[in-house]
PDB file of N, CA and C in Angstrom:
ATOM      1  N   MET A  22     124.236  28.574 123.001  1.00  0.00           N
ATOM      2  CA  MET A  22     123.362  28.515 121.840  1.00  0.00           C
ATOM      3  C   MET A  22     124.205  28.375 120.579  1.00  0.00           C
ATOM      4  N   THR A  23     123.689  27.654 119.638  1.00  0.00           N
ATOM      5  CA  THR A  23     124.389  27.546 118.370  1.00  0.00           C
ATOM      6  C   THR A  23     123.962  28.684 117.450  1.00  0.00           C
ATOM      7  N   VAL A  24     124.766  28.930 116.441  1.00  0.00           N
ATOM      8  CA  VAL A  24     124.481  29.974 115.461  1.00  0.00           C
ATOM      9  C   VAL A  24     123.571  29.374 114.385  1.00  0.00           C
ATOM     10  N   GLU A  25     122.461  30.057 114.125  1.00  0.00           N
ATOM     11  CA  GLU A  25     121.510  29.584 113.127  1.00  0.00           C
ATOM     12  C   GLU A  25     121.569  30.468 111.886  1.00  0.00           C
ATOM     13  N   ALA A  26     121.285  29.871 110.736  1.00  0.00           N
ATOM     14  CA  ALA A  26     121.269  30.614 109.479  1.00  0.00           C
ATOM     15  C   ALA A  26     119.910  31.275 109.277  1.00  0.00           C
ATOM     16  N   ILE A  27     119.933  32.508 108.821  1.00  0.00           N
ATOM     17  CA  ILE A  27     118.717  33.208 108.417  1.00  0.00           C
ATOM     18  C   ILE A  27     118.577  32.995 106.918  1.00  0.00           C
ATOM     19  N   THR A  28     117.405  32.530 106.507  1.00  0.00           N
ATOM     20  CA  THR A  28     117.224  32.154 105.105  1.00  0.00           C
ATOM     21  C   THR A  28     116.177  32.978 104.367  1.00  0.00           C
ATOM     22  N   SER A  29     115.558  33.949 105.055  1.00  0.00           N
ATOM     23  CA  SER A  29     114.558  34.778 104.374  1.00  0.00           C
ATOM     24  C   SER A  29     114.436  36.136 105.065  1.00  0.00           C
ATOM     25  N   LEU A  30     113.936  37.104 104.324  1.00  0.00           N
ATOM     26  CA  LEU A  30     113.715  38.436 104.876  1.00  0.00           C
ATOM     27  C   LEU A  30     112.657  38.394 105.970  1.00  0.00           C
ATOM     28  N   SER A  31     111.627  37.603 105.792  1.00  0.00           N
ATOM     29  CA  SER A  31     110.577  37.524 106.816  1.00  0.00           C
ATOM     30  C   SER A  31     111.125  36.936 108.123  1.00  0.00           C
ATOM     31  N   GLN A  32     111.977  35.931 108.027  1.00  0.00           N
ATOM     32  CA  GLN A  32     112.597  35.351 109.230  1.00  0.00           C
ATOM     33  C   GLN A  32     113.479  36.400 109.919  1.00  0.00           C
ATOM     34  N   PHE A  33     114.263  37.141 109.127  1.00  0.00           N
ATOM     35  CA  PHE A  33     115.130  38.185 109.660  1.00  0.00           C
ATOM     36  C   PHE A  33     114.313  39.214 110.442  1.00  0.00           C
ATOM     37  N   LYS A  34     113.244  39.708 109.834  1.00  0.00           N
ATOM     38  CA  LYS A  34     112.416  40.733 110.492  1.00  0.00           C
ATOM     39  C   LYS A  34     111.769  40.190 111.761  1.00  0.00           C
ATOM     40  N   GLU A  35     111.288  38.958 111.702  1.00  0.00           N
ATOM     41  CA  GLU A  35     110.672  38.350 112.881  1.00  0.00           C
ATOM     42  C   GLU A  35     111.677  38.271 114.035  1.00  0.00           C
ATOM     43  N   LEU A  36     112.897  37.889 113.727  1.00  0.00           N
ATOM     44  CA  LEU A  36     113.927  37.758 114.766  1.00  0.00           C
ATOM     45  C   LEU A  36     114.337  39.104 115.352  1.00  0.00           C
ATOM     46  N   ILE A  37     114.599  40.091 114.491  1.00  0.00           N
ATOM     47  CA  ILE A  37     115.119  41.362 115.022  1.00  0.00           C
ATOM     48  C   ILE A  37     114.062  42.166 115.763  1.00  0.00           C
ATOM     49  N   PHE A  38     112.779  41.916 115.482  1.00  0.00           N
ATOM     50  CA  PHE A  38     111.718  42.630 116.183  1.00  0.00           C
ATOM     51  C   PHE A  38     111.259  41.912 117.447  1.00  0.00           C
ATOM     52  N   GLY A  39     111.927  40.822 117.797  1.00  0.00           N
ATOM     53  CA  GLY A  39     111.597  40.098 119.024  1.00  0.00           C
ATOM     54  C   GLY A  39     112.114  40.823 120.258  1.00  0.00           C
ATOM     55  N   ASP A  40     111.846  40.243 121.427  1.00  0.00           N
ATOM     56  CA  ASP A  40     112.224  40.874 122.693  1.00  0.00           C
ATOM     57  C   ASP A  40     113.679  40.643 123.096  1.00  0.00           C
ATOM     58  N   ARG A  41     114.319  39.629 122.522  1.00  0.00           N
ATOM     59  CA  ARG A  41     115.696  39.362 122.961  1.00  0.00           C
ATOM     60  C   ARG A  41     116.707  39.999 122.000  1.00  0.00           C
ATOM     61  N   VAL A  42     117.899  40.185 122.499  1.00  0.00           N
ATOM     62  CA  VAL A  42     118.987  40.718 121.679  1.00  0.00           C
ATOM     63  C   VAL A  42     119.346  39.679 120.626  1.00  0.00           C
ATOM     64  N   VAL A  43     119.515  40.145 119.388  1.00  0.00           N
ATOM     65  CA  VAL A  43     119.878  39.282 118.270  1.00  0.00           C
ATOM     66  C   VAL A  43     121.161  39.832 117.649  1.00  0.00           C
ATOM     67  N   ILE A  44     122.153  38.985 117.487  1.00  0.00           N
ATOM     68  CA  ILE A  44     123.420  39.385 116.880  1.00  0.00           C
ATOM     69  C   ILE A  44     123.568  38.610 115.576  1.00  0.00           C
ATOM     70  N   VAL A  45     123.747  39.356 114.485  1.00  0.00           N
ATOM     71  CA  VAL A  45     123.770  38.752 113.158  1.00  0.00           C
ATOM     72  C   VAL A  45     125.131  38.960 112.505  1.00  0.00           C
ATOM     73  N   ASP A  46     125.682  37.881 111.994  1.00  0.00           N
ATOM     74  CA  ASP A  46     126.945  37.881 111.250  1.00  0.00           C
ATOM     75  C   ASP A  46     126.593  37.851 109.759  1.00  0.00           C
ATOM     76  N   PHE A  47     126.889  38.942 109.060  1.00  0.00           N
ATOM     77  CA  PHE A  47     126.697  38.995 107.609  1.00  0.00           C
ATOM     78  C   PHE A  47     128.018  38.601 106.974  1.00  0.00           C
ATOM     79  N   TRP A  48     128.023  37.525 106.206  1.00  0.00           N
ATOM     80  CA  TRP A  48     129.247  36.931 105.686  1.00  0.00           C
ATOM     81  C   TRP A  48     129.044  36.465 104.249  1.00  0.00           C
ATOM     82  N   ALA A  49     130.142  36.013 103.639  1.00  0.00           N
ATOM     83  CA  ALA A  49     130.094  35.444 102.285  1.00  0.00           C
ATOM     84  C   ALA A  49     131.063  34.270 102.216  1.00  0.00           C
ATOM     85  N   THR A  50     130.726  33.285 101.401  1.00  0.00           N
ATOM     86  CA  THR A  50     131.565  32.083 101.298  1.00  0.00           C
ATOM     87  C   THR A  50     132.952  32.403 100.754  1.00  0.00           C
ATOM     88  N   TRP A  51     133.064  33.434  99.919  1.00  0.00           N
ATOM     89  CA  TRP A  51     134.339  33.794  99.298  1.00  0.00           C
ATOM     90  C   TRP A  51     135.184  34.732 100.158  1.00  0.00           C
ATOM     91  N   CYS A  52     134.678  35.101 101.327  1.00  0.00           N
ATOM     92  CA  CYS A  52     135.332  36.089 102.199  1.00  0.00           C
ATOM     93  C   CYS A  52     136.289  35.395 103.174  1.00  0.00           C
ATOM     94  N   GLY A  53     137.594  35.575 102.959  1.00  0.00           N
ATOM     95  CA  GLY A  53     138.601  34.968 103.836  1.00  0.00           C
ATOM     96  C   GLY A  53     138.481  35.394 105.289  1.00  0.00           C
ATOM     97  N   PRO A  54     138.405  36.706 105.578  1.00  0.00           N
ATOM     98  CA  PRO A  54     138.259  37.143 106.971  1.00  0.00           C
ATOM     99  C   PRO A  54     136.994  36.590 107.641  1.00  0.00           C
ATOM    100  N   CYS A  55     135.940  36.369 106.856  1.00  0.00           N
ATOM    101  CA  CYS A  55     134.709  35.790 107.407  1.00  0.00           C
ATOM    102  C   CYS A  55     134.973  34.392 107.955  1.00  0.00           C
ATOM    103  N   ARG A  56     135.753  33.619 107.202  1.00  0.00           N
ATOM    104  CA  ARG A  56     136.061  32.252 107.630  1.00  0.00           C
ATOM    105  C   ARG A  56     136.964  32.241 108.860  1.00  0.00           C
ATOM    106  N   VAL A  57     137.786  33.277 109.017  1.00  0.00           N
ATOM    107  CA  VAL A  57     138.675  33.354 110.179  1.00  0.00           C
ATOM    108  C   VAL A  57     137.884  33.677 111.449  1.00  0.00           C
ATOM    109  N   ILE A  58     136.937  34.613 111.368  1.00  0.00           N
ATOM    110  CA  ILE A  58     136.200  35.058 112.556  1.00  0.00           C
ATOM    111  C   ILE A  58     135.021  34.145 112.899  1.00  0.00           C
ATOM    112  N   SER A  59     134.555  33.360 111.947  1.00  0.00           N
ATOM    113  CA  SER A  59     133.374  32.520 112.163  1.00  0.00           C
ATOM    114  C   SER A  59     133.493  31.588 113.380  1.00  0.00           C
ATOM    115  N   PRO A  60     134.611  30.872 113.568  1.00  0.00           N
ATOM    116  CA  PRO A  60     134.710  30.001 114.752  1.00  0.00           C
ATOM    117  C   PRO A  60     134.676  30.787 116.063  1.00  0.00           C
ATOM    118  N   ILE A  61     135.173  32.012 116.034  1.00  0.00           N
ATOM    119  CA  ILE A  61     135.148  32.859 117.239  1.00  0.00           C
ATOM    120  C   ILE A  61     133.717  33.258 117.552  1.00  0.00           C
ATOM    121  N   PHE A  62     132.950  33.640 116.506  1.00  0.00           N
ATOM    122  CA  PHE A  62     131.537  33.974 116.675  1.00  0.00           C
ATOM    123  C   PHE A  62     130.776  32.779 117.243  1.00  0.00           C
ATOM    124  N   GLU A  63     131.067  31.584 116.717  1.00  0.00           N
ATOM    125  CA  GLU A  63     130.431  30.352 117.207  1.00  0.00           C
ATOM    126  C   GLU A  63     130.749  30.140 118.693  1.00  0.00           C
ATOM    127  N   LYS A  64     132.008  30.295 119.054  1.00  0.00           N
ATOM    128  CA  LYS A  64     132.427  30.079 120.438  1.00  0.00           C
ATOM    129  C   LYS A  64     131.764  31.087 121.377  1.00  0.00           C
ATOM    130  N   LEU A  65     131.709  32.357 120.942  1.00  0.00           N
ATOM    131  CA  LEU A  65     131.071  33.382 121.767  1.00  0.00           C
ATOM    132  C   LEU A  65     129.579  33.095 121.937  1.00  0.00           C
ATOM    133  N   SER A  66     128.950  32.514 120.929  1.00  0.00           N
ATOM    134  CA  SER A  66     127.522  32.186 121.032  1.00  0.00           C
ATOM    135  C   SER A  66     127.283  31.125 122.107  1.00  0.00           C
ATOM    136  N   GLU A  67     128.252  30.255 122.303  1.00  0.00           N
ATOM    137  CA  GLU A  67     128.109  29.169 123.272  1.00  0.00           C
ATOM    138  C   GLU A  67     128.267  29.642 124.714  1.00  0.00           C
ATOM    139  N   VAL A  68     128.950  30.756 124.913  1.00  0.00           N
ATOM    140  CA  VAL A  68     129.215  31.232 126.272  1.00  0.00           C
ATOM    141  C   VAL A  68     128.462  32.512 126.613  1.00  0.00           C
ATOM    142  N   THR A  69     127.529  32.911 125.749  1.00  0.00           N
ATOM    143  CA  THR A  69     126.788  34.145 125.973  1.00  0.00           C
ATOM    144  C   THR A  69     125.295  33.856 126.046  1.00  0.00           C
ATOM    145  N   PRO A  70     124.770  33.719 127.267  1.00  0.00           N
ATOM    146  CA  PRO A  70     123.327  33.524 127.387  1.00  0.00           C
ATOM    147  C   PRO A  70     122.597  34.859 127.168  1.00  0.00           C
ATOM    148  N   GLY A  71     121.354  34.778 126.826  1.00  0.00           N
ATOM    149  CA  GLY A  71     120.551  35.988 126.729  1.00  0.00           C
ATOM    150  C   GLY A  71     120.547  36.662 125.371  1.00  0.00           C
ATOM    151  N   ALA A  72     121.163  36.045 124.376  1.00  0.00           N
ATOM    152  CA  ALA A  72     121.161  36.634 123.033  1.00  0.00           C
ATOM    153  C   ALA A  72     121.013  35.523 122.001  1.00  0.00           C
ATOM    154  N   GLY A  73     120.430  35.876 120.861  1.00  0.00           N
ATOM    155  CA  GLY A  73     120.342  34.946 119.744  1.00  0.00           C
ATOM    156  C   GLY A  73     121.451  35.248 118.759  1.00  0.00           C
ATOM    157  N   PHE A  74     122.087  34.224 118.225  1.00  0.00           N
ATOM    158  CA  PHE A  74     123.197  34.374 117.290  1.00  0.00           C
ATOM    159  C   PHE A  74     122.801  33.788 115.941  1.00  0.00           C
ATOM    160  N   TYR A  75     122.955  34.600 114.887  1.00  0.00           N
ATOM    161  CA  TYR A  75     122.517  34.202 113.555  1.00  0.00           C
ATOM    162  C   TYR A  75     123.533  34.615 112.511  1.00  0.00           C
ATOM    163  N   LYS A  76     123.479  33.933 111.355  1.00  0.00           N
ATOM    164  CA  LYS A  76     124.351  34.244 110.216  1.00  0.00           C
ATOM    165  C   LYS A  76     123.504  34.487 108.986  1.00  0.00           C
ATOM    166  N   VAL A  77     123.963  35.410 108.142  1.00  0.00           N
ATOM    167  CA  VAL A  77     123.318  35.658 106.859  1.00  0.00           C
ATOM    168  C   VAL A  77     124.383  35.576 105.776  1.00  0.00           C
ATOM    169  N   ASP A  78     124.222  34.636 104.850  1.00  0.00           N
ATOM    170  CA  ASP A  78     125.089  34.558 103.674  1.00  0.00           C
ATOM    171  C   ASP A  78     124.571  35.623 102.708  1.00  0.00           C
ATOM    172  N   VAL A  79     125.357  36.682 102.509  1.00  0.00           N
ATOM    173  CA  VAL A  79     124.883  37.836 101.733  1.00  0.00           C
ATOM    174  C   VAL A  79     124.587  37.483 100.276  1.00  0.00           C
ATOM    175  N   ASP A  80     125.206  36.434  99.758  1.00  0.00           N
ATOM    176  CA  ASP A  80     124.943  36.030  98.380  1.00  0.00           C
ATOM    177  C   ASP A  80     123.689  35.164  98.272  1.00  0.00           C
ATOM    178  N   ALA A  81     123.407  34.387  99.306  1.00  0.00           N
ATOM    179  CA  ALA A  81     122.244  33.502  99.289  1.00  0.00           C
ATOM    180  C   ALA A  81     120.951  34.239  99.630  1.00  0.00           C
ATOM    181  N   VAL A  82     121.062  35.286 100.459  1.00  0.00           N
ATOM    182  CA  VAL A  82     119.878  36.033 100.894  1.00  0.00           C
ATOM    183  C   VAL A  82     120.141  37.542 100.711  1.00  0.00           C
ATOM    184  N   PRO A  83     120.264  37.982  99.462  1.00  0.00           N
ATOM    185  CA  PRO A  83     120.644  39.381  99.215  1.00  0.00           C
ATOM    186  C   PRO A  83     119.628  40.405  99.716  1.00  0.00           C
ATOM    187  N   ASP A  84     118.346  40.041  99.783  1.00  0.00           N
ATOM    188  CA  ASP A  84     117.367  41.013 100.263  1.00  0.00           C
ATOM    189  C   ASP A  84     117.556  41.331 101.741  1.00  0.00           C
ATOM    190  N   VAL A  85     118.059  40.373 102.519  1.00  0.00           N
ATOM    191  CA  VAL A  85     118.330  40.623 103.938  1.00  0.00           C
ATOM    192  C   VAL A  85     119.531  41.559 104.088  1.00  0.00           C
ATOM    193  N   SER A  86     120.606  41.290 103.336  1.00  0.00           N
ATOM    194  CA  SER A  86     121.781  42.164 103.434  1.00  0.00           C
ATOM    195  C   SER A  86     121.460  43.567 102.931  1.00  0.00           C
ATOM    196  N   GLN A  87     120.600  43.678 101.927  1.00  0.00           N
ATOM    197  CA  GLN A  87     120.195  44.999 101.431  1.00  0.00           C
ATOM    198  C   GLN A  87     119.359  45.728 102.489  1.00  0.00           C
ATOM    199  N   GLU A  88     118.447  45.023 103.119  1.00  0.00           N
ATOM    200  CA  GLU A  88     117.603  45.605 104.179  1.00  0.00           C
ATOM    201  C   GLU A  88     118.466  46.142 105.324  1.00  0.00           C
ATOM    202  N   ALA A  89     119.546  45.413 105.645  1.00  0.00           N
ATOM    203  CA  ALA A  89     120.422  45.807 106.748  1.00  0.00           C
ATOM    204  C   ALA A  89     121.484  46.833 106.316  1.00  0.00           C
ATOM    205  N   GLY A  90     121.587  47.107 105.022  1.00  0.00           N
ATOM    206  CA  GLY A  90     122.550  48.098 104.538  1.00  0.00           C
ATOM    207  C   GLY A  90     123.992  47.620 104.582  1.00  0.00           C
ATOM    208  N   ILE A  91     124.215  46.344 104.331  1.00  0.00           N
ATOM    209  CA  ILE A  91     125.560  45.774 104.404  1.00  0.00           C
ATOM    210  C   ILE A  91     126.389  46.222 103.204  1.00  0.00           C
ATOM    211  N   ARG A  92     127.599  46.708 103.483  1.00  0.00           N
ATOM    212  CA  ARG A  92     128.495  47.183 102.433  1.00  0.00           C
ATOM    213  C   ARG A  92     129.836  46.440 102.424  1.00  0.00           C
ATOM    214  N   ALA A  93     130.145  45.722 103.514  1.00  0.00           N
ATOM    215  CA  ALA A  93     131.416  44.994 103.612  1.00  0.00           C
ATOM    216  C   ALA A  93     131.195  43.746 104.468  1.00  0.00           C
ATOM    217  N   MET A  94     132.043  42.754 104.253  1.00  0.00           N
ATOM    218  CA  MET A  94     131.972  41.537 105.034  1.00  0.00           C
ATOM    219  C   MET A  94     133.322  41.272 105.695  1.00  0.00           C
ATOM    220  N   PRO A  95     133.299  40.715 106.903  1.00  0.00           N
ATOM    221  CA  PRO A  95     132.104  40.459 107.689  1.00  0.00           C
ATOM    222  C   PRO A  95     131.589  41.736 108.369  1.00  0.00           C
ATOM    223  N   THR A  96     130.291  41.796 108.569  1.00  0.00           N
ATOM    224  CA  THR A  96     129.665  42.847 109.365  1.00  0.00           C
ATOM    225  C   THR A  96     128.799  42.157 110.407  1.00  0.00           C
ATOM    226  N   PHE A  97     128.926  42.592 111.639  1.00  0.00           N
ATOM    227  CA  PHE A  97     128.124  42.065 112.743  1.00  0.00           C
ATOM    228  C   PHE A  97     127.217  43.185 113.218  1.00  0.00           C
ATOM    229  N   ILE A  98     125.932  42.898 113.345  1.00  0.00           N
ATOM    230  CA  ILE A  98     124.984  43.901 113.826  1.00  0.00           C
ATOM    231  C   ILE A  98     124.165  43.300 114.957  1.00  0.00           C
ATOM    232  N   ALA A  99     124.019  44.071 116.031  1.00  0.00           N
ATOM    233  CA  ALA A  99     123.177  43.676 117.160  1.00  0.00           C
ATOM    234  C   ALA A  99     121.873  44.460 117.084  1.00  0.00           C
ATOM    235  N   PHE A 100     120.773  43.744 117.267  1.00  0.00           N
ATOM    236  CA  PHE A 100     119.446  44.345 117.240  1.00  0.00           C
ATOM    237  C   PHE A 100     118.712  44.038 118.541  1.00  0.00           C
ATOM    238  N   LYS A 101     117.850  44.959 118.932  1.00  0.00           N
ATOM    239  CA  LYS A 101     116.959  44.725 120.069  1.00  0.00           C
ATOM    240  C   LYS A 101     115.643  45.424 119.760  1.00  0.00           C
ATOM    241  N   LYS A 102     114.573  44.672 119.722  1.00  0.00           N
ATOM    242  CA  LYS A 102     113.230  45.188 119.438  1.00  0.00           C
ATOM    243  C   LYS A 102     113.190  46.006 118.144  1.00  0.00           C
ATOM    244  N   GLY A 103     113.891  45.515 117.126  1.00  0.00           N
ATOM    245  CA  GLY A 103     113.873  46.149 115.819  1.00  0.00           C
ATOM    246  C   GLY A 103     114.859  47.276 115.626  1.00  0.00           C
ATOM    247  N   GLU A 104     115.545  47.677 116.681  1.00  0.00           N
ATOM    248  CA  GLU A 104     116.511  48.771 116.598  1.00  0.00           C
ATOM    249  C   GLU A 104     117.936  48.225 116.563  1.00  0.00           C
ATOM    250  N   LYS A 105     118.768  48.833 115.731  1.00  0.00           N
ATOM    251  CA  LYS A 105     120.188  48.473 115.724  1.00  0.00           C
ATOM    252  C   LYS A 105     120.823  49.097 116.954  1.00  0.00           C
ATOM    253  N   ILE A 106     121.437  48.264 117.801  1.00  0.00           N
ATOM    254  CA  ILE A 106     122.041  48.778 119.027  1.00  0.00           C
ATOM    255  C   ILE A 106     123.566  48.738 118.983  1.00  0.00           C
ATOM    256  N   GLY A 107     124.120  48.199 117.914  1.00  0.00           N
ATOM    257  CA  GLY A 107     125.569  48.184 117.766  1.00  0.00           C
ATOM    258  C   GLY A 107     125.969  47.454 116.506  1.00  0.00           C
ATOM    259  N   ASP A 108     127.183  47.757 116.027  1.00  0.00           N
ATOM    260  CA  ASP A 108     127.690  47.038 114.862  1.00  0.00           C
ATOM    261  C   ASP A 108     129.206  47.036 114.851  1.00  0.00           C
ATOM    262  N   LEU A 109     129.747  46.153 114.035  1.00  0.00           N
ATOM    263  CA  LEU A 109     131.182  46.019 113.862  1.00  0.00           C
ATOM    264  C   LEU A 109     131.432  45.552 112.436  1.00  0.00           C
ATOM    265  N   VAL A 110     132.311  46.255 111.740  1.00  0.00           N
ATOM    266  CA  VAL A 110     132.700  45.847 110.388  1.00  0.00           C
ATOM    267  C   VAL A 110     134.139  45.345 110.465  1.00  0.00           C
ATOM    268  N   GLY A 111     134.359  44.128 109.970  1.00  0.00           N
ATOM    269  CA  GLY A 111     135.699  43.553 109.960  1.00  0.00           C
ATOM    270  C   GLY A 111     135.841  42.392 110.926  1.00  0.00           C
ATOM    271  N   ALA A 112     136.911  41.649 110.733  1.00  0.00           N
ATOM    272  CA  ALA A 112     137.188  40.457 111.541  1.00  0.00           C
ATOM    273  C   ALA A 112     138.071  40.836 112.722  1.00  0.00           C
ATOM    274  N   ASN A 113     137.468  41.457 113.734  1.00  0.00           N
ATOM    275  CA  ASN A 113     138.175  41.933 114.911  1.00  0.00           C
ATOM    276  C   ASN A 113     137.640  41.181 116.131  1.00  0.00           C
ATOM    277  N   PRO A 114     138.349  40.131 116.590  1.00  0.00           N
ATOM    278  CA  PRO A 114     137.830  39.329 117.703  1.00  0.00           C
ATOM    279  C   PRO A 114     137.549  40.132 118.971  1.00  0.00           C
ATOM    280  N   GLY A 115     138.441  41.037 119.331  1.00  0.00           N
ATOM    281  CA  GLY A 115     138.226  41.856 120.534  1.00  0.00           C
ATOM    282  C   GLY A 115     137.024  42.766 120.377  1.00  0.00           C
ATOM    283  N   GLY A 116     136.888  43.363 119.203  1.00  0.00           N
ATOM    284  CA  GLY A 116     135.748  44.234 118.930  1.00  0.00           C
ATOM    285  C   GLY A 116     134.443  43.458 118.930  1.00  0.00           C
ATOM    286  N   LEU A 117     134.469  42.229 118.407  1.00  0.00           N
ATOM    287  CA  LEU A 117     133.276  41.386 118.380  1.00  0.00           C
ATOM    288  C   LEU A 117     132.845  41.034 119.799  1.00  0.00           C
ATOM    289  N   GLN A 118     133.801  40.666 120.623  1.00  0.00           N
ATOM    290  CA  GLN A 118     133.485  40.326 122.009  1.00  0.00           C
ATOM    291  C   GLN A 118     132.890  41.540 122.730  1.00  0.00           C
ATOM    292  N   GLU A 119     133.451  42.709 122.490  1.00  0.00           N
ATOM    293  CA  GLU A 119     132.950  43.948 123.103  1.00  0.00           C
ATOM    294  C   GLU A 119     131.525  44.256 122.622  1.00  0.00           C
ATOM    295  N   LEU A 120     131.288  44.119 121.312  1.00  0.00           N
ATOM    296  CA  LEU A 120     129.948  44.357 120.754  1.00  0.00           C
ATOM    297  C   LEU A 120     128.920  43.434 121.423  1.00  0.00           C
ATOM    298  N   ILE A 121     129.255  42.166 121.543  1.00  0.00           N
ATOM    299  CA  ILE A 121     128.331  41.206 122.126  1.00  0.00           C
ATOM    300  C   ILE A 121     128.066  41.532 123.595  1.00  0.00           C
ATOM    301  N   GLN A 122     129.120  41.819 124.340  1.00  0.00           N
ATOM    302  CA  GLN A 122     128.972  42.116 125.754  1.00  0.00           C
ATOM    303  C   GLN A 122     128.118  43.368 125.971  1.00  0.00           C
ATOM    304  N   LYS A 123     128.392  44.440 125.226  1.00  0.00           N
ATOM    305  CA  LYS A 123     127.614  45.669 125.385  1.00  0.00           C
ATOM    306  C   LYS A 123     126.164  45.464 124.967  1.00  0.00           C
ATOM    307  N   SER A 124     125.932  44.668 123.945  1.00  0.00           N
ATOM    308  CA  SER A 124     124.576  44.442 123.447  1.00  0.00           C
ATOM    309  C   SER A 124     123.742  43.646 124.456  1.00  0.00           C
ATOM    310  N   VAL A 125     124.338  42.644 125.055  1.00  0.00           N
ATOM    311  CA  VAL A 125     123.622  41.821 126.031  1.00  0.00           C
ATOM    312  C   VAL A 125     123.284  42.644 127.273  1.00  0.00           C
ATOM    313  N   GLU A 126     124.152  43.592 127.609  1.00  0.00           N
ATOM    314  CA  GLU A 126     123.929  44.424 128.791  1.00  0.00           C
ATOM    315  C   GLU A 126     122.973  45.576 128.514  1.00  0.00           C
ATOM    316  N   ALA A 127     122.675  45.840 127.230  1.00  0.00           N
ATOM    317  CA  ALA A 127     121.824  46.995 126.878  1.00  0.00           C
ATOM    318  C   ALA A 127     120.385  46.802 127.313  1.00  0.00           C
TER     319      ALA A 127
END
């Protein structure tokens, strides 16, 4: 699956309250570590069935980042049926892979 951009709070809520696991990358265009981890997130999305992969530009959609309580970028949060089931702050490829694997198995 490819990574899709979330462009509104209503879209964000609709996605996270769905039945499948949703993993969201909260990032910013000016964030160097975000640009480093982004291709890894994309690659993991292609080899991980059973989860939706999304990105939120915190500057373009500030109400979504505020709703999620984002304080640093990049932040990755996994949701299932509206509940946060895991998160990772920072550009840590091993930690990201672990978050995704545990979330899909949850």
